[in-house]
Amino acid sequence: VHSSSGAEYPLIDHHCHGVLQRDLDDRELERALAETYLRAPADCSNWESPVGLAVRRWCAPVLDLAPYAEPAQYAARRRELGHREVNRRFLQAAGVSRFIVDTGTPGLSSPQELEEMAEVSALEVTRLEAVAEDVIAAGVEPAQYGDRVAEAVYERVSRSVAIKSVIAYRVGLAFDPRPPGEDEVESAAAKVAGVMGTRARLEEPVLLRHALWTGIGAAAEAKIPLQIHTGFGDPDLVLHRSDPALLTQFLRALMPLGIEVTLLHAYPYHRQAGYLAAMFPHVYVDVGLALNHVGASAPRVLAEIMELTPFHKHLYSSDAIALSELHLLGARLFRISLHEVLDGWLVRDHIDARTAERITELVAQRNADRVYGLAAPLEADEWVRVGRGTSRARVKPKPRLAR
Ligand SMILES: [Zn+2]
């Protein structure tokens, strides 16, 4: 018995980052593999991890090496081919039809550069905290802070397909779910007066809520969704504060605004995220990032997110960052996992082949098309290029589904 999901079908990677555009020495490559800054013990390596093993298995052949190539051989081959060729191969082999790219991390390729390497379109996601940090870096009086952030956010939203918040990393997800008042924002901005004009990490809770709610206002007008980081990430995170169930009141507050919310990654709280997607009409989930980092266990994690999540609420992402291996690996592990889950259902007669195909289509592409307003082909009249190498402007409101 086979579902057709084993075949290569196009995916929309609804949340990823750019890649490094330089060659890496052995140690840089090893460190970029792990979401940790910590070094492995002597005589051990970050390659000895589920993600390291998965890269050796699934990425080595793309570089013309045998599966399970040794790390030193892998790193040498990567340098021999050079980063341009390596990035081109992995990004194209991913079989992704569109990349939706968070541009909040400096030092990585832009969506435009990713687009040229991958030869498919790459669209921008604006990270709200980074916009607020730019305003702080430019320096502003406390009384002007709110307006300046709003101007910058609206400008960025006009050329983005989503906004994103990393508030989970800064204060966790149990934040006060209400928008802050104007004078609260002014006095909070006065509190951070000492860092005005410098590159500082925004951690002030009122200003984080202000950036978030300003983004929500702009995104609701532009009819684009909000992506929120939930679940595991790098060691900056306090894990238990990133449980998406902590967002329940906030999600309720958003419901009347007509804005859609995608809970990114969620692992190991992906069951909570699936519950929220099942309860709230505007909430979507993915287990990107987790699939790469759990490697061989990806089918089990995907099966868990599919326990309760409605099929029309589940999205694909890689959350790949820095290494183009991760853009390919996410897609490979997702296809393997979805095939394994649906085939298991087919074998036990919980599903028919036609419905399995429909679910594959929804999760791989159609749900993201709908949430990000990409249903019409980008080349058609929905988008217009404002000159090569620059941003794009939306020229027509995207169609919305009735709820
Ligand atoms: Zn991310």
Short mmCIF file of C-alpha atoms in Angstrom, two decimals, residues 173 175-179 213 216 226 228 244-261 263 275-277 279-283:
data_model
loop_
_atom_site.label_atom_id
_atom_site.label_comp_id
_atom_site.label_asym_id
_atom_site.label_seq_id
_atom_site.Cartn_x
_atom_site.Cartn_y
_atom_site.Cartn_z
CA LEU A 173 5.46 33.78 26.47
CA PHE A 175 3.73 38.25 28.98
CA ASP A 176 0.87 40.64 29.76
CA PRO A 177 -1.40 40.00 26.76
CA ARG A 178 -2.72 43.60 26.52
CA PRO A 179 -1.21 46.34 24.35
CA TRP A 213 1.25 45.14 19.18
CA ILE A 216 -0.06 43.35 14.93
CA LEU A 226 2.22 36.90 12.74
CA ILE A 228 5.78 33.59 16.94
CA PRO A 244 2.85 28.04 23.47
CA ALA A 245 0.02 27.23 25.92
CA LEU A 246 1.21 30.35 27.81
CA LEU A 247 -0.10 32.38 24.83
CA THR A 248 -3.73 31.35 25.35
CA GLN A 249 -4.99 34.77 26.60
CA PHE A 250 -2.96 36.59 23.96
CA LEU A 251 -4.39 34.38 21.19
CA ARG A 252 -7.91 35.10 22.49
CA ALA A 253 -7.15 38.83 22.37
CA LEU A 254 -6.08 38.53 18.72
CA MET A 255 -9.13 36.61 17.58
CA PRO A 256 -11.37 39.61 16.78
CA LEU A 257 -8.57 41.34 14.80
CA GLY A 258 -8.64 38.89 11.91
CA ILE A 259 -4.88 38.26 12.07
CA GLU A 260 -3.56 34.73 11.65
CA VAL A 261 -0.84 33.39 13.94
CA LEU A 263 3.25 29.00 16.20
CA TYR A 275 -4.24 21.79 20.73
CA LEU A 276 -4.21 25.58 20.21
CA ALA A 277 -4.49 25.11 16.43
CA MET A 279 -9.18 25.28 19.34
CA PHE A 280 -8.58 28.65 17.67
CA PRO A 281 -9.60 29.38 14.07
CA HIS A 282 -6.67 31.78 13.51
CA VAL A 283 -3.85 29.58 14.87
#
